[in-house]
Amino acid sequence: MAKKIWIVLFISFLIYSASVYTNCDKKAETALNKEVKKGWDVWQAKNCQSCHQVYGLGGYMGPDLTNTASEKGPEYMKGFIKYGTGRMPNYHLNDDEIESLLAFLTWVDKSGRSAVPEKAVHWTGTYIIDDK
Ligand code: HEC
């Protein structure tokens, strides 16, 4: 009798494992290509994170940039990065560096939402991914 329970438990474990590993959200996978890596290097070299946050981590002088790419768009961001403002420094970056930074920030944006809206939290505690 006890042996049967172990067999049932073991089979349940296998079925559960298979379902967990096959239900991965394929859309959430984002490639870390060369352009993104270059942008990440510029991001670090210029220490953008000293004033900006990604997922709430970083400095608080400028806004969180996790989802700026989808919320405001790369053209909007380009203006700030290219010219700076009274409060944000102008780093005199060339177009290549700016494009890489935008690729990096677009990649960051695809990794998830920084601020989780209340309606996106399922009653089980999991997070409902918005497919837009
Ligand atoms: C000295 C602090 C500081 C640093 C360093 C800094 N920023 Fe900013 N950034 C700001 C501030 C402050 C704002 C808001 C500007 C304003 O409204 O005048 C801003 C705005 C922005 C915006 C527009 C965001 C929005 O939602 O309006 C982007 C994009 C941006 N910065 C990108 C960058 C990148 C990329 C770097 C690194 C190359 C960087 N920043 C470095 C302070 C900084």
GROMACS .gro file of C-alpha atoms and ligand atoms in nm:
model
  175
    1MET     CA    1   0.000   0.000   0.000
    2ALA     CA    2   0.270   0.249   0.105
    3LYS     CA    3   0.463   0.160  -0.209
    4LYS     CA    4   0.162   0.256  -0.428
    5ILE     CA    5   0.144   0.601  -0.267
    6TRP     CA    6   0.509   0.663  -0.349
    7ILE     CA    7   0.455   0.558  -0.709
    8VAL     CA    8   0.153   0.790  -0.739
    9LEU     CA    9   0.350   1.076  -0.582
   10PHE     CA   10   0.645   1.016  -0.811
   11ILE     CA   11   0.427   1.014  -1.123
   12SER     CA   12   0.250   1.333  -1.004
   13PHE     CA   13   0.588   1.494  -0.956
   14LEU     CA   14   0.692   1.403  -1.311
   15ILE     CA   15   0.368   1.538  -1.460
   16TYR     CA   16   0.394   1.858  -1.255
   17SER     CA   17   0.761   1.909  -1.355
   18ALA     CA   18   0.679   1.855  -1.723
   19SER     CA   19   0.395   2.107  -1.707
   20VAL     CA   20   0.614   2.369  -1.532
   21TYR     CA   21   0.895   2.335  -1.785
   22THR     CA   22   0.669   2.344  -2.091
   23ASN     CA   23   0.461   2.641  -1.974
   24CYS     CA   24   0.745   2.893  -1.984
   25ASP     CA   25   0.641   3.220  -2.139
   26LYS     CA   26   0.831   3.214  -2.468
   27LYS     CA   27   0.748   3.578  -2.539
   28ALA     CA   28   0.931   3.685  -2.225
   29GLU     CA   29   1.255   3.550  -2.368
   30THR     CA   30   1.464   3.837  -2.495
   31ALA     CA   31   1.794   3.803  -2.670
   32LEU     CA   32   2.092   3.990  -2.537
   33ASN     CA   33   2.235   4.086  -2.876
   34LYS     CA   34   2.549   4.288  -2.954
   35GLU     CA   35   2.369   4.620  -2.984
   36VAL     CA   36   2.199   4.574  -2.645
   37LYS     CA   37   2.530   4.477  -2.485
   38LYS     CA   38   2.694   4.791  -2.628
   39GLY     CA   39   2.413   5.006  -2.488
   40TRP     CA   40   2.453   4.839  -2.151
   41ASP     CA   41   2.825   4.928  -2.159
   42VAL     CA   42   2.743   5.295  -2.233
   43TRP     CA   43   2.480   5.287  -1.956
   44GLN     CA   44   2.747   5.170  -1.711
   45ALA     CA   45   3.029   5.392  -1.842
   46LYS     CA   46   2.813   5.705  -1.805
   47ASN     CA   47   2.662   5.579  -1.480
   48CYS     CA   48   2.304   5.659  -1.584
   49GLN     CA   49   2.186   5.451  -1.289
   50SER     CA   50   2.324   5.708  -1.044
   51CYS     CA   51   2.016   5.921  -1.127
   52HIS     CA   52   1.776   5.669  -1.286
   53GLN     CA   53   1.622   5.347  -1.163
   54VAL     CA   54   1.560   5.017  -1.338
   55TYR     CA   55   1.296   4.816  -1.149
   56GLY     CA   56   1.310   5.078  -0.876
   57LEU     CA   57   1.684   5.034  -0.816
   58GLY     CA   58   1.916   5.326  -0.872
   59GLY     CA   59   1.928   5.699  -0.804
   60TYR     CA   60   1.621   5.915  -0.756
   61MET     CA   61   1.710   6.236  -0.936
   62GLY     CA   62   1.559   6.122  -1.268
   63PRO     CA   63   1.261   5.892  -1.336
   64ASP     CA   64   1.256   5.511  -1.348
   65LEU     CA   65   1.344   5.408  -1.705
   66THR     CA   66   1.231   5.041  -1.699
   67ASN     CA   67   0.924   5.096  -1.919
   68THR     CA   68   0.988   5.437  -2.072
   69ALA     CA   69   1.050   5.276  -2.413
   70SER     CA   70   0.692   5.144  -2.439
   71GLU     CA   71   0.526   5.424  -2.244
   72LYS     CA   72   0.686   5.724  -2.413
   73GLY     CA   73   0.878   5.581  -2.708
   74PRO     CA   74   1.240   5.585  -2.828
   75GLU     CA   75   1.205   5.919  -3.015
   76TYR     CA   76   1.100   6.091  -2.693
   77MET     CA   77   1.392   5.933  -2.503
   78LYS     CA   78   1.637   6.025  -2.775
   79GLY     CA   79   1.577   6.397  -2.714
   80PHE     CA   80   1.675   6.368  -2.348
   81ILE     CA   81   1.977   6.149  -2.417
   82LYS     CA   82   2.107   6.363  -2.706
   83TYR     CA   83   2.067   6.707  -2.554
   84GLY     CA   84   2.014   6.660  -2.180
   85THR     CA   85   1.794   6.910  -1.994
   86GLY     CA   86   1.851   7.168  -1.725
   87ARG     CA   87   1.860   6.882  -1.476
   88MET     CA   88   1.998   6.598  -1.685
   89PRO     CA   89   2.354   6.635  -1.818
   90ASN     CA   90   2.433   6.633  -2.191
   91TYR     CA   91   2.689   6.356  -2.238
   92HIS     CA   92   2.764   6.454  -2.600
   93LEU     CA   93   2.711   6.093  -2.709
   94ASN     CA   94   2.741   6.008  -3.077
   95ASP     CA   95   2.443   5.864  -3.270
   96ASP     CA   96   2.585   5.514  -3.246
   97GLU     CA   97   2.602   5.528  -2.865
   98ILE     CA   98   2.253   5.676  -2.847
   99GLU     CA   99   2.106   5.401  -3.068
  100SER     CA  100   2.275   5.137  -2.850
  101LEU     CA  101   2.136   5.297  -2.534
  102LEU     CA  102   1.787   5.293  -2.688
  103ALA     CA  103   1.832   4.925  -2.782
  104PHE     CA  104   1.938   4.851  -2.424
  105LEU     CA  105   1.645   5.040  -2.271
  106THR     CA  106   1.401   4.873  -2.515
  107TRP     CA  107   1.542   4.535  -2.411
  108VAL     CA  108   1.500   4.628  -2.043
  109ASP     CA  109   1.140   4.731  -2.118
  110LYS     CA  110   1.062   4.390  -2.270
  111SER     CA  111   1.177   4.212  -1.954
  112GLY     CA  112   0.863   4.311  -1.761
  113ARG     CA  113   0.672   4.589  -1.591
  114SER     CA  114   0.841   4.795  -1.322
  115ALA     CA  115   0.525   4.902  -1.143
  116VAL     CA  116   0.284   4.610  -1.118
  117PRO     CA  117  -0.075   4.738  -1.149
  118GLU     CA  118  -0.314   4.589  -0.892
  119LYS     CA  119  -0.540   4.440  -1.164
  120ALA     CA  120  -0.245   4.243  -1.304
  121VAL     CA  121  -0.209   4.035  -0.989
  122HIS     CA  122  -0.402   3.709  -1.013
  123TRP     CA  123  -0.577   3.576  -0.700
  124THR     CA  124  -0.320   3.294  -0.687
  125GLY     CA  125  -0.050   3.557  -0.642
  126THR     CA  126   0.095   3.513  -0.990
  127TYR     CA  127   0.135   3.801  -1.232
  128ILE     CA  128  -0.082   3.825  -1.545
  129ILE     CA  129   0.139   3.922  -1.837
  130ASP     CA  130  -0.009   4.187  -2.064
  131ASP     CA  131   0.017   4.068  -2.425
  132LYS     CA  132   0.006   4.403  -2.599
  133HEC     C1  133   2.270   6.379  -1.293
  133HEC     C2  134   2.159   6.289  -1.300
  133HEC     C3  135   2.130   6.218  -1.430
  133HEC     C4  136   2.212   6.132  -1.501
  133HEC     C5  137   2.352   6.089  -1.465
  133HEC     C6  138   2.135   6.087  -1.614
  133HEC     N1  139   2.009   6.144  -1.613
  133HEC    FE1  140   1.859   6.106  -1.746
  133HEC     N2  141   1.740   6.238  -1.647
  133HEC     C7  142   1.775   6.306  -1.531
  133HEC     C8  143   1.663   6.391  -1.491
  133HEC     C9  144   1.661   6.481  -1.368
  133HEC    C10  145   1.561   6.371  -1.587
  133HEC    C11  146   1.429   6.443  -1.595
  133HEC    C12  147   1.464   6.561  -1.682
  133HEC    C13  148   1.370   6.673  -1.682
  133HEC     O1  149   1.249   6.652  -1.669
  133HEC     O2  150   1.421   6.787  -1.700
  133HEC    C14  151   1.612   6.273  -1.683
  133HEC    C15  152   1.540   6.225  -1.791
  133HEC    C16  153   1.581   6.122  -1.872
  133HEC    C17  154   1.499   6.058  -1.974
  133HEC    C18  155   1.354   6.090  -2.004
  133HEC    C19  156   1.269   6.010  -1.905
  133HEC    C20  157   1.124   6.048  -1.895
  133HEC     O3  158   1.043   5.962  -1.858
  133HEC     O4  159   1.090   6.165  -1.919
  133HEC    C21  160   1.576   5.960  -2.031
  133HEC    C22  161   1.534   5.862  -2.141
  133HEC    C23  162   1.705   5.965  -1.967
  133HEC     N3  163   1.705   6.064  -1.872
  133HEC    C24  164   1.811   5.880  -2.000
  133HEC    C25  165   1.936   5.887  -1.940
  133HEC    C26  166   2.051   5.807  -1.983
  133HEC    C27  167   2.048   5.704  -2.094
  133HEC    C28  168   2.155   5.844  -1.904
  133HEC    C29  169   2.299   5.797  -1.913
  133HEC    C30  170   2.366   5.826  -2.039
  133HEC    C31  171   2.107   5.944  -1.810
  133HEC     N4  172   1.974   5.968  -1.836
  133HEC    C32  173   2.183   6.000  -1.710
  133HEC    C33  174   1.893   6.297  -1.463
  133HEC    C34  175   2.002   6.225  -1.502
   0.00000   0.00000   0.00000
